[in-house]
Amino acid sequence: MVKVPAWLKRIRFHLNPFVAAALICGLAVYSGKVSVQNRRPFQSLFPEKDIRLLTGTVVSNPCRTNADKSSYRMDFRVESLATKNDSRASASGLVSVCIPAAIVESLYPGKLYTSSRSQGGILIDAGSRLSLSVRPGFRPREFMADSVKDLGWRNDFFSRFSHFRALCRLQFKRLLFAWGRAGGFLLALLSGSREYTETLVSESFKNAGLSHILALSGMHLSLFSGLALFLGKKAATRTIADGLQLAAILFFVWFAGLSPSLFRAMLCALILFASSILRMNRPAGVTVLSVSFLLHLVIFPDHVQTAAFMLSYGALAGILLVSSRVKRLISRRFLPRLTSALSDSASAQAFTAPVTIRLFGKLMPVGIVASVIVSPLVVYFLYAGLIGILLCLALPFLSPAIGAILNAFYELIKTLAVFFAHAKGVTIDPS
C-alpha cells in the first residue's frame, strides 16, 4: 500500500471546489487573461473632454488624495451632464471626482476652510446629491471639480439613512477633535478618515511596514464583533450573542464605509455567522477566504486591482496557509506568544511581497517585528478610546483627563512607529 505524504494530504484538503475556483479566478484575473470591468461604467453621448457639468450622487467617503493633499477624491454616480456648448443629456455610471479641500472641509472642526453655520458649508459624504463644475482629470473617467452646488438629499428612506450617517460621522469628528492628535489617530482607526492624522505618523507607519494598521480591515472589525460577542454571552444566550455580533459588524461597516479590506472582513464574518446559525460544521479558514473572494469578485469587480484588495487577501492567505509551518520553525527560539505573532506577521508579509514590490518597488522586512510590537498597542489604544468615548458621553467633564491619557498612549505608539521607520528597506525594481 502506498503511503500518501502528509504535505500532499494537506494540499488535497485545501483544494476543495471553492478554493480551486478562487485559485483559477485569481490566476485568470491577475495574469491578464480575463479583464474585469466595472459593473457600472460611465456612459455618455459626449467625450469626457467636452463635459463641464456633472449632476449626481456621491457613493463613497471623500478621501484625501495622496499626490495632492489639497483635494479629496470620491466616487460619483452621474445622472446628467452638460457640455461646454451647453448641450445637456442624461448619463449613467461611476466616475472619480477630485474636490478641493476648501469645499469638503467646510464643516470639519478646526480646519482652515471651516465655515460658520451662517455661511452654510456643504456636507459632502456618501449619499450627497451635488452639481459639479468640472474639467477632465489625468485618467479616464476622472474629473477635477472647481465648484460644487448642494442639491439637497433625496426624500426616501435610504437617502435619509445616508444623511443620518453623514451627520453621525461629522459629529464624531467634532467629538474626537477635542482630543487633539490622539483624537485624530483614533478617528482614522474607527472611521477611516485621516484628515487629522499627523503626516509624520502616516509616513512612519508606511515606511515601517505598518500601513495595514491604519487601513480599516479585519483587525478593526474583529475588535467590534469580539466585544459584542463577549457582552452578548454575558447577558444572553449564544444565539442572541451571535445576533449582537452580526449587528456590531454591520454597524461598523455602515459607519466606516465599504473599503475593499473591510468588505472582505465583513464577508468572512457573515459566512462564519451563517454557518453558526445553520448549525453547520465550522468551515476551514481557507474555504471561508475563497468563498469571500468569489463573492467579492462578483459584487465589486472594480476592487480587484486595488492595493487594499490584493494586500488584504494576500495577507490572510499567507496566515492561513503557512503561518503554522513558520511557527513550528521558530517555536524553539522565541516565547510562545511571540512565536504566534511573528509567524503571522512573517507569513502575511511573504504572501504580500509580490504585490508590495509591484506597487511600491520596496520591501520593509522590519515590518515583521514592528507589527508584533505596535499592533497590540494599537488594539489597546482602540479599547481605551472606545471606553473614553462612552465615558465622555455620560460624563463630559472627564474629557480633558481622558484626552491626556490617550495622548500619552498615542505618543508611545508614534515614537515606536518613527523608530521602526528609520530601518532601511529593500529596494527592488518591479520590472
Tab-separated table of C-alpha atoms in Angstrom:
chain	number	residue	atom	x	y	z
A	1	MET	CA	0.000	0.000	0.000
A	2	VAL	CA	1.394	3.397	-0.996
A	3	LYS	CA	1.575	5.915	1.837
A	4	VAL	CA	0.446	9.419	0.890
A	5	PRO	CA	2.808	12.124	2.217
A	6	ALA	CA	1.371	14.424	4.867
A	7	TRP	CA	2.048	17.572	2.806
A	8	LEU	CA	0.087	16.097	-0.134
A	9	LYS	CA	-2.846	15.353	2.162
A	10	ARG	CA	-2.863	18.960	3.322
A	11	ILE	CA	-2.874	20.252	-0.254
A	12	ARG	CA	-5.716	17.893	-1.148
A	13	PHE	CA	-7.656	19.099	1.890
A	14	HIS	CA	-7.243	22.739	0.995
A	15	LEU	CA	-8.090	22.273	-2.681
A	16	ASN	CA	-11.842	21.873	-2.281
A	17	PRO	CA	-14.107	23.253	-5.060
A	18	PHE	CA	-14.280	26.750	-3.527
A	19	VAL	CA	-10.518	27.002	-3.121
A	20	ALA	CA	-9.932	25.654	-6.624
A	21	ALA	CA	-12.457	28.111	-8.109
A	22	ALA	CA	-10.879	31.054	-6.272
A	23	LEU	CA	-7.411	29.981	-7.396
A	24	ILE	CA	-8.476	29.678	-11.039
A	25	CYS	CA	-10.271	33.041	-10.986
A	26	GLY	CA	-7.315	34.722	-9.297
A	27	LEU	CA	-4.846	33.357	-11.854
A	28	ALA	CA	-7.116	34.357	-14.740
A	29	VAL	CA	-7.575	37.920	-13.466
A	30	TYR	CA	-4.011	38.710	-12.415
A	31	SER	CA	-2.362	37.020	-15.406
A	32	GLY	CA	-4.280	39.346	-17.690
A	33	LYS	CA	-6.189	36.541	-19.402
A	34	VAL	CA	-9.501	37.901	-18.137
A	35	SER	CA	-10.352	41.581	-17.947
A	36	VAL	CA	-12.546	42.583	-15.014
A	37	GLN	CA	-14.770	45.515	-15.840
A	38	ASN	CA	-16.642	47.869	-13.556
A	39	ARG	CA	-20.285	46.817	-13.383
A	40	ARG	CA	-21.318	50.468	-13.580
A	41	PRO	CA	-19.081	52.004	-16.275
A	42	PHE	CA	-19.568	55.650	-17.151
A	43	GLN	CA	-21.657	56.053	-20.290
A	44	SER	CA	-22.200	59.332	-22.074
A	45	LEU	CA	-23.026	60.574	-25.559
A	46	PHE	CA	-20.273	63.187	-25.290
A	47	PRO	CA	-16.489	62.780	-24.949
A	48	GLU	CA	-15.117	63.450	-21.471
A	49	LYS	CA	-13.032	66.399	-22.655
A	50	ASP	CA	-16.227	68.312	-23.530
A	51	ILE	CA	-18.036	67.752	-20.226
A	52	ARG	CA	-18.235	70.786	-17.932
A	53	LEU	CA	-21.083	69.951	-15.527
A	54	LEU	CA	-21.972	66.716	-13.716
A	55	THR	CA	-25.073	66.097	-11.610
A	56	GLY	CA	-25.474	63.032	-9.435
A	57	THR	CA	-24.854	61.363	-6.086
A	58	VAL	CA	-21.717	60.711	-4.026
A	59	VAL	CA	-21.284	56.967	-3.420
A	60	SER	CA	-18.098	56.822	-1.319
A	61	ASN	CA	-16.481	58.668	1.580
A	62	PRO	CA	-14.291	61.561	0.371
A	63	CYS	CA	-10.630	60.630	0.962
A	64	ARG	CA	-7.528	62.797	0.880
A	65	THR	CA	-5.568	62.272	-2.321
A	66	ASN	CA	-2.029	61.021	-1.846
A	67	ALA	CA	-0.378	63.134	-4.528
A	68	ASP	CA	-2.130	66.386	-3.756
A	69	LYS	CA	-3.368	66.781	-0.183
A	70	SER	CA	-5.258	69.933	-1.093
A	71	SER	CA	-8.071	67.864	-2.580
A	72	TYR	CA	-10.306	64.892	-1.811
A	73	ARG	CA	-11.208	62.028	-4.118
A	74	MET	CA	-14.599	60.316	-4.204
A	75	ASP	CA	-16.708	58.058	-6.423
A	76	PHE	CA	-19.633	59.856	-8.035
A	77	ARG	CA	-22.691	58.286	-9.707
A	78	VAL	CA	-23.617	60.506	-12.641
A	79	GLU	CA	-27.259	61.187	-13.527
A	80	SER	CA	-26.946	64.027	-16.036
A	81	LEU	CA	-24.311	66.269	-17.582
A	82	ALA	CA	-23.752	69.412	-19.623
A	83	THR	CA	-21.007	70.265	-22.082
A	84	LYS	CA	-19.088	73.446	-22.756
A	85	ASN	CA	-21.553	74.154	-25.594
A	86	ASP	CA	-24.468	73.976	-23.108
A	87	SER	CA	-25.669	70.687	-24.537
A	88	ARG	CA	-27.405	68.650	-21.839
A	89	ALA	CA	-28.005	64.919	-21.639
A	90	SER	CA	-28.655	62.104	-19.210
A	91	ALA	CA	-25.763	59.843	-18.261
A	92	SER	CA	-25.057	56.869	-16.036
A	93	GLY	CA	-22.202	55.086	-14.314
A	94	LEU	CA	-19.428	55.941	-11.888
A	95	VAL	CA	-16.640	58.466	-12.251
A	96	SER	CA	-13.866	59.575	-9.920
A	97	VAL	CA	-14.004	63.217	-8.858
A	98	CYS	CA	-11.392	65.311	-7.022
A	99	ILE	CA	-12.881	68.166	-4.962
A	100	PRO	CA	-10.848	70.985	-3.344
A	101	ALA	CA	-10.296	70.589	0.395
A	102	ALA	CA	-11.750	74.074	0.938
A	103	ILE	CA	-15.165	72.704	-0.079
A	104	VAL	CA	-15.052	69.279	1.587
A	105	GLU	CA	-13.725	70.646	4.891
A	106	SER	CA	-16.241	73.491	5.105
A	107	LEU	CA	-17.955	71.859	8.107
A	108	TYR	CA	-14.980	69.991	9.613
A	109	PRO	CA	-13.904	71.212	13.071
A	110	GLY	CA	-10.702	73.201	13.335
A	111	LYS	CA	-9.886	73.228	9.632
A	112	LEU	CA	-8.553	76.285	7.833
A	113	TYR	CA	-11.536	76.361	5.499
A	114	THR	CA	-14.246	75.689	8.104
A	115	SER	CA	-17.267	77.914	7.530
A	116	SER	CA	-19.535	79.275	10.202
A	117	ARG	CA	-23.035	77.847	10.351
A	118	SER	CA	-24.437	81.074	8.911
A	119	GLN	CA	-22.268	80.671	5.809
A	120	GLY	CA	-23.773	77.250	5.170
A	121	GLY	CA	-20.968	74.797	4.413
A	122	ILE	CA	-21.734	71.746	2.272
A	123	LEU	CA	-21.967	68.303	3.874
A	124	ILE	CA	-20.233	66.014	1.369
A	125	ASP	CA	-20.447	62.297	2.132
A	126	ALA	CA	-21.936	59.136	0.662
A	127	GLY	CA	-25.490	59.963	-0.399
A	128	SER	CA	-24.965	63.698	-1.060
A	129	ARG	CA	-26.579	64.999	-4.269
A	130	LEU	CA	-24.343	67.549	-5.965
A	131	SER	CA	-23.929	69.556	-9.110
A	132	LEU	CA	-20.243	69.840	-10.036
A	133	SER	CA	-18.480	72.232	-12.380
A	134	VAL	CA	-15.678	70.029	-13.696
A	135	ARG	CA	-12.789	69.699	-16.080
A	136	PRO	CA	-11.133	66.473	-17.309
A	137	GLY	CA	-8.670	64.760	-14.984
A	138	PHE	CA	-5.460	62.929	-15.779
A	139	ARG	CA	-7.021	59.482	-16.154
A	140	PRO	CA	-10.085	58.082	-17.938
A	141	ARG	CA	-13.362	58.637	-16.066
A	142	GLU	CA	-11.671	61.159	-13.754
A	143	PHE	CA	-12.736	64.784	-13.288
A	144	MET	CA	-11.497	67.754	-11.280
A	145	ALA	CA	-14.246	69.817	-9.632
A	146	ASP	CA	-13.805	73.597	-9.492
A	147	SER	CA	-17.082	74.430	-7.746
A	148	VAL	CA	-19.869	72.483	-6.059
A	149	LYS	CA	-23.585	73.171	-5.633
A	150	ASP	CA	-25.577	71.299	-2.997
A	151	LEU	CA	-28.802	69.788	-4.409
A	152	GLY	CA	-30.052	68.500	-1.071
A	153	TRP	CA	-30.780	64.925	-0.048
A	154	ARG	CA	-33.490	62.808	-1.612
A	155	ASN	CA	-36.656	62.270	0.411
A	156	ASP	CA	-36.593	58.472	0.518
A	157	PHE	CA	-35.633	56.012	3.247
A	158	PHE	CA	-32.142	55.163	2.028
A	159	SER	CA	-31.225	58.798	1.424
A	160	ARG	CA	-32.463	59.841	4.866
A	161	PHE	CA	-30.455	56.966	6.336
A	162	SER	CA	-27.365	58.129	4.428
A	163	HIS	CA	-27.930	61.695	5.647
A	164	PHE	CA	-28.141	60.440	9.221
A	165	ARG	CA	-24.871	58.543	8.735
A	166	ALA	CA	-23.143	61.638	7.324
A	167	LEU	CA	-24.288	63.704	10.312
A	168	CYS	CA	-23.060	60.992	12.710
A	169	ARG	CA	-19.640	60.957	11.056
A	170	LEU	CA	-19.433	64.756	11.248
A	171	GLN	CA	-20.369	64.807	14.954
A	172	PHE	CA	-17.846	62.031	15.568
A	173	LYS	CA	-15.124	64.205	14.033
A	174	ARG	CA	-16.150	67.085	16.306
A	175	LEU	CA	-16.092	64.846	19.381
A	176	LEU	CA	-12.605	63.438	18.726
A	177	PHE	CA	-11.199	66.806	17.622
A	178	ALA	CA	-11.206	67.820	21.291
A	179	TRP	CA	-8.571	65.137	21.997
A	180	GLY	CA	-6.028	66.631	19.617
A	181	ARG	CA	-3.570	64.350	17.838
A	182	ALA	CA	-4.730	61.257	19.723
A	183	GLY	CA	-8.286	62.024	18.615
A	184	GLY	CA	-7.160	62.323	15.002
A	185	PHE	CA	-5.402	58.967	15.189
A	186	LEU	CA	-8.458	57.359	16.818
A	187	LEU	CA	-10.666	58.861	14.103
A	188	ALA	CA	-8.550	57.211	11.406
A	189	LEU	CA	-8.761	53.840	13.169
A	190	LEU	CA	-12.525	53.965	13.717
A	191	SER	CA	-13.844	55.653	10.590
A	192	GLY	CA	-11.057	55.628	8.005
A	193	SER	CA	-10.940	59.450	7.942
A	194	ARG	CA	-7.330	60.656	8.044
A	195	GLU	CA	-7.883	64.407	7.857
A	196	TYR	CA	-6.498	64.870	11.378
A	197	THR	CA	-3.740	62.238	11.296
A	198	GLU	CA	-0.242	63.691	11.531
A	199	THR	CA	1.733	63.432	8.300
A	200	LEU	CA	4.747	62.168	10.258
A	201	VAL	CA	2.681	59.334	11.706
A	202	SER	CA	1.179	58.350	8.340
A	203	GLU	CA	4.590	58.298	6.677
A	204	SER	CA	6.183	56.435	9.587
A	205	PHE	CA	3.534	53.719	9.510
A	206	LYS	CA	4.047	53.374	5.772
A	207	ASN	CA	7.860	53.230	5.958
A	208	ALA	CA	7.789	50.798	8.890
A	209	GLY	CA	5.563	48.340	7.025
A	210	LEU	CA	2.567	49.120	9.260
A	211	SER	CA	0.169	50.612	6.714
A	212	HIS	CA	-2.305	47.788	7.312
A	213	ILE	CA	-2.930	49.116	10.828
A	214	LEU	CA	-4.283	52.430	9.539
A	215	ALA	CA	-6.311	50.728	6.792
A	216	LEU	CA	-9.705	49.556	8.023
A	217	SER	CA	-9.567	45.771	7.952
A	218	GLY	CA	-10.317	42.572	9.811
A	219	MET	CA	-8.438	43.720	12.904
A	220	HIS	CA	-10.847	46.595	13.455
A	221	LEU	CA	-13.901	44.518	12.616
A	222	SER	CA	-12.788	41.698	14.909
A	223	LEU	CA	-12.405	44.166	17.765
A	224	PHE	CA	-16.017	45.332	17.470
A	225	SER	CA	-17.519	41.930	16.799
A	226	GLY	CA	-15.475	40.299	19.575
A	227	LEU	CA	-16.551	42.932	22.083
A	228	ALA	CA	-20.216	42.489	21.103
A	229	LEU	CA	-19.914	38.695	21.326
A	230	PHE	CA	-18.320	38.920	24.782
A	231	LEU	CA	-21.067	41.199	26.092
A	232	GLY	CA	-23.744	39.065	24.462
A	233	LYS	CA	-22.507	35.896	26.109
A	234	LYS	CA	-22.557	37.594	29.494
A	235	ALA	CA	-26.090	38.887	29.057
A	236	ALA	CA	-27.940	36.301	26.964
A	237	THR	CA	-27.864	33.046	25.013
A	238	ARG	CA	-25.400	32.142	22.275
A	239	THR	CA	-27.993	32.891	19.560
A	240	ILE	CA	-28.563	36.408	20.899
A	241	ALA	CA	-24.805	36.841	21.283
A	242	ASP	CA	-24.345	35.876	17.620
A	243	GLY	CA	-27.041	38.393	16.692
A	244	LEU	CA	-25.306	41.148	18.623
A	245	GLN	CA	-22.037	40.256	16.941
A	246	LEU	CA	-23.655	40.491	13.495
A	247	ALA	CA	-25.258	43.833	14.429
A	248	ALA	CA	-21.860	45.189	15.552
A	249	ILE	CA	-20.257	44.083	12.280
A	250	LEU	CA	-22.944	45.675	10.127
A	251	PHE	CA	-22.924	48.875	12.189
A	252	PHE	CA	-19.161	49.301	11.908
A	253	VAL	CA	-19.153	48.683	8.149
A	254	TRP	CA	-22.115	51.040	7.702
A	255	PHE	CA	-20.399	53.773	9.695
A	256	ALA	CA	-16.874	53.378	8.301
A	257	GLY	CA	-17.749	52.618	4.666
A	258	LEU	CA	-17.078	49.742	2.296
A	259	SER	CA	-13.337	49.766	1.705
A	260	PRO	CA	-12.059	46.604	-0.073
A	261	SER	CA	-10.288	45.251	3.013
A	262	LEU	CA	-13.235	45.965	5.306
A	263	PHE	CA	-15.707	44.411	2.873
A	264	ARG	CA	-13.528	41.297	2.753
A	265	ALA	CA	-13.558	41.090	6.532
A	266	MET	CA	-17.339	41.533	6.592
A	267	LEU	CA	-17.894	38.775	4.025
A	268	CYS	CA	-15.744	36.346	6.021
A	269	ALA	CA	-17.613	37.230	9.215
A	270	LEU	CA	-21.005	36.780	7.528
A	271	ILE	CA	-20.024	33.373	6.135
A	272	LEU	CA	-18.953	32.194	9.589
A	273	PHE	CA	-22.107	33.647	11.124
A	274	ALA	CA	-24.308	31.847	8.575
A	275	SER	CA	-22.588	28.527	9.274
A	276	SER	CA	-23.141	29.047	13.001
A	277	ILE	CA	-26.841	29.895	12.601
A	278	LEU	CA	-27.391	26.871	10.337
A	279	ARG	CA	-25.542	24.673	12.856
A	280	MET	CA	-23.041	23.596	10.222
A	281	ASN	CA	-19.505	22.473	10.927
A	282	ARG	CA	-17.215	25.462	11.062
A	283	PRO	CA	-15.635	25.754	7.584
A	284	ALA	CA	-11.868	25.886	7.203
A	285	GLY	CA	-10.352	29.346	7.080
A	286	VAL	CA	-9.075	28.855	3.524
A	287	THR	CA	-12.568	27.869	2.391
A	288	VAL	CA	-14.094	30.966	4.002
A	289	LEU	CA	-11.492	33.187	2.352
A	290	SER	CA	-12.088	31.548	-1.044
A	291	VAL	CA	-15.870	31.981	-0.878
A	292	SER	CA	-15.343	35.584	0.200
A	293	PHE	CA	-13.007	36.164	-2.765
A	294	LEU	CA	-15.537	34.776	-5.249
A	295	LEU	CA	-18.412	36.828	-3.805
A	296	HIS	CA	-16.260	39.949	-3.697
A	297	LEU	CA	-15.289	39.448	-7.314
A	298	VAL	CA	-18.957	39.375	-8.326
A	299	ILE	CA	-20.235	42.203	-6.121
A	300	PHE	CA	-17.375	44.710	-6.519
A	301	PRO	CA	-15.240	43.645	-9.507
A	302	ASP	CA	-13.606	47.080	-9.628
A	303	HIS	CA	-11.953	46.345	-6.250
A	304	VAL	CA	-9.813	43.565	-7.718
A	305	GLN	CA	-6.985	45.786	-8.949
A	306	THR	CA	-6.791	47.964	-5.828
A	307	ALA	CA	-3.877	47.667	-3.426
A	308	ALA	CA	-6.200	47.224	-0.428
A	309	PHE	CA	-7.908	44.225	-2.060
A	310	MET	CA	-4.701	42.430	-3.052
A	311	LEU	CA	-2.897	43.105	0.232
A	312	SER	CA	-5.908	42.113	2.345
A	313	TYR	CA	-6.493	38.754	0.647
A	314	GLY	CA	-2.781	38.048	0.260
A	315	ALA	CA	-2.010	38.680	3.926
A	316	LEU	CA	-4.833	36.488	5.207
A	317	ALA	CA	-3.996	33.730	2.726
A	318	GLY	CA	-0.408	33.726	3.980
A	319	ILE	CA	-1.520	33.479	7.611
A	320	LEU	CA	-3.952	30.635	6.886
A	321	LEU	CA	-1.644	28.614	4.640
A	322	VAL	CA	1.858	28.864	6.054
A	323	SER	CA	1.744	30.540	9.470
A	324	SER	CA	1.526	27.237	11.351
A	325	ARG	CA	4.574	25.910	9.492
A	326	VAL	CA	6.573	29.054	10.210
A	327	LYS	CA	5.516	28.810	13.843
A	328	ARG	CA	6.980	25.319	14.131
A	329	LEU	CA	10.274	26.549	12.668
A	330	ILE	CA	10.744	29.350	15.195
A	331	SER	CA	8.922	27.966	18.240
A	332	ARG	CA	12.126	26.827	19.914
A	333	ARG	CA	13.767	30.224	19.706
A	334	PHE	CA	11.040	32.566	20.938
A	335	LEU	CA	8.477	32.781	23.669
A	336	PRO	CA	5.171	31.057	22.757
A	337	ARG	CA	3.182	34.298	22.495
A	338	LEU	CA	5.827	35.963	20.370
A	339	THR	CA	6.054	32.889	18.165
A	340	SER	CA	2.434	33.126	17.036
A	341	ALA	CA	2.620	36.871	16.358
A	342	LEU	CA	5.927	36.620	14.499
A	343	SER	CA	4.783	33.695	12.353
A	344	ASP	CA	1.556	35.502	11.375
A	345	SER	CA	3.441	38.689	10.533
A	346	ALA	CA	6.147	36.899	8.531
A	347	SER	CA	3.588	34.818	6.619
A	348	ALA	CA	1.481	37.839	5.748
A	349	GLN	CA	4.494	39.807	4.526
A	350	ALA	CA	5.799	36.863	2.467
A	351	PHE	CA	2.499	36.459	0.613
A	352	THR	CA	2.044	40.183	0.020
A	353	ALA	CA	5.660	40.742	-1.071
A	354	PRO	CA	4.916	40.384	-4.837
A	355	VAL	CA	2.135	42.989	-4.570
A	356	THR	CA	4.302	45.323	-2.499
A	357	ILE	CA	7.169	45.081	-4.986
A	358	ARG	CA	4.861	45.649	-7.937
A	359	LEU	CA	3.150	48.686	-6.404
A	360	PHE	CA	5.936	50.321	-4.391
A	361	GLY	CA	9.178	48.701	-5.579
A	362	LYS	CA	10.253	48.265	-1.970
A	363	LEU	CA	10.060	45.740	0.871
A	364	MET	CA	10.180	46.559	4.576
A	365	PRO	CA	11.355	43.414	6.452
A	366	VAL	CA	11.335	45.425	9.703
A	367	GLY	CA	7.544	45.346	9.435
A	368	ILE	CA	7.579	41.754	10.713
A	369	VAL	CA	8.940	42.838	14.082
A	370	ALA	CA	7.261	46.245	14.092
A	371	SER	CA	3.829	44.681	13.627
A	372	VAL	CA	4.342	42.357	16.586
A	373	ILE	CA	5.128	45.292	18.882
A	374	VAL	CA	2.906	48.076	17.541
A	375	SER	CA	-0.267	46.153	16.643
A	376	PRO	CA	-1.120	45.103	20.240
A	377	LEU	CA	-0.555	48.671	21.432
A	378	VAL	CA	-2.931	49.966	18.763
A	379	VAL	CA	-5.574	47.425	19.842
A	380	TYR	CA	-5.265	48.599	23.475
A	381	PHE	CA	-5.428	52.195	22.256
A	382	LEU	CA	-8.661	51.397	20.413
A	383	TYR	CA	-10.199	49.815	23.506
A	384	ALA	CA	-9.130	52.791	25.613
A	385	GLY	CA	-10.580	55.171	23.026
A	386	LEU	CA	-13.933	53.370	22.930
A	387	ILE	CA	-14.172	53.362	26.705
A	388	GLY	CA	-13.185	57.042	26.737
A	389	ILE	CA	-15.907	57.917	24.213
A	390	LEU	CA	-18.571	56.182	26.323
A	391	LEU	CA	-17.360	57.887	29.492
A	392	CYS	CA	-17.322	61.310	27.846
A	393	LEU	CA	-20.851	60.852	26.535
A	394	ALA	CA	-22.028	60.028	30.060
A	395	LEU	CA	-19.691	62.368	31.996
A	396	PRO	CA	-18.450	65.177	29.682
A	397	PHE	CA	-16.271	66.762	32.368
A	398	LEU	CA	-13.907	63.762	32.098
A	399	SER	CA	-12.954	64.649	28.520
A	400	PRO	CA	-9.729	66.607	29.345
A	401	ALA	CA	-8.395	63.815	31.589
A	402	ILE	CA	-9.231	61.082	29.080
A	403	GLY	CA	-7.675	63.145	26.308
A	404	ALA	CA	-4.442	63.458	28.301
A	405	ILE	CA	-4.279	59.695	28.856
A	406	LEU	CA	-4.953	58.910	25.194
A	407	ASN	CA	-2.347	61.433	24.026
A	408	ALA	CA	0.298	59.830	26.263
A	409	PHE	CA	-0.628	56.437	24.794
A	410	TYR	CA	-0.538	57.915	21.291
A	411	GLU	CA	2.942	59.392	21.793
A	412	LEU	CA	4.254	55.927	22.699
A	413	ILE	CA	2.814	54.436	19.509
A	414	LYS	CA	4.131	57.341	17.452
A	415	THR	CA	7.635	57.011	18.927
A	416	LEU	CA	7.782	53.306	18.103
A	417	ALA	CA	6.489	53.851	14.566
A	418	VAL	CA	9.069	56.576	13.902
A	419	PHE	CA	11.807	54.343	15.344
A	420	PHE	CA	10.959	51.413	13.058
A	421	ALA	CA	10.533	53.749	10.087
A	422	HIS	CA	14.249	54.570	10.230
A	423	ALA	CA	15.143	50.983	9.309
A	424	LYS	CA	16.294	50.609	5.719
A	425	GLY	CA	14.047	48.778	3.301
A	426	VAL	CA	14.971	46.578	0.361
A	427	THR	CA	14.533	48.427	-2.944
A	428	ILE	CA	13.600	46.154	-5.842
A	429	ASP	CA	12.991	47.117	-9.445
A	430	PRO	CA	9.492	45.715	-10.227
A	431	SER	CA	10.390	45.447	-13.935
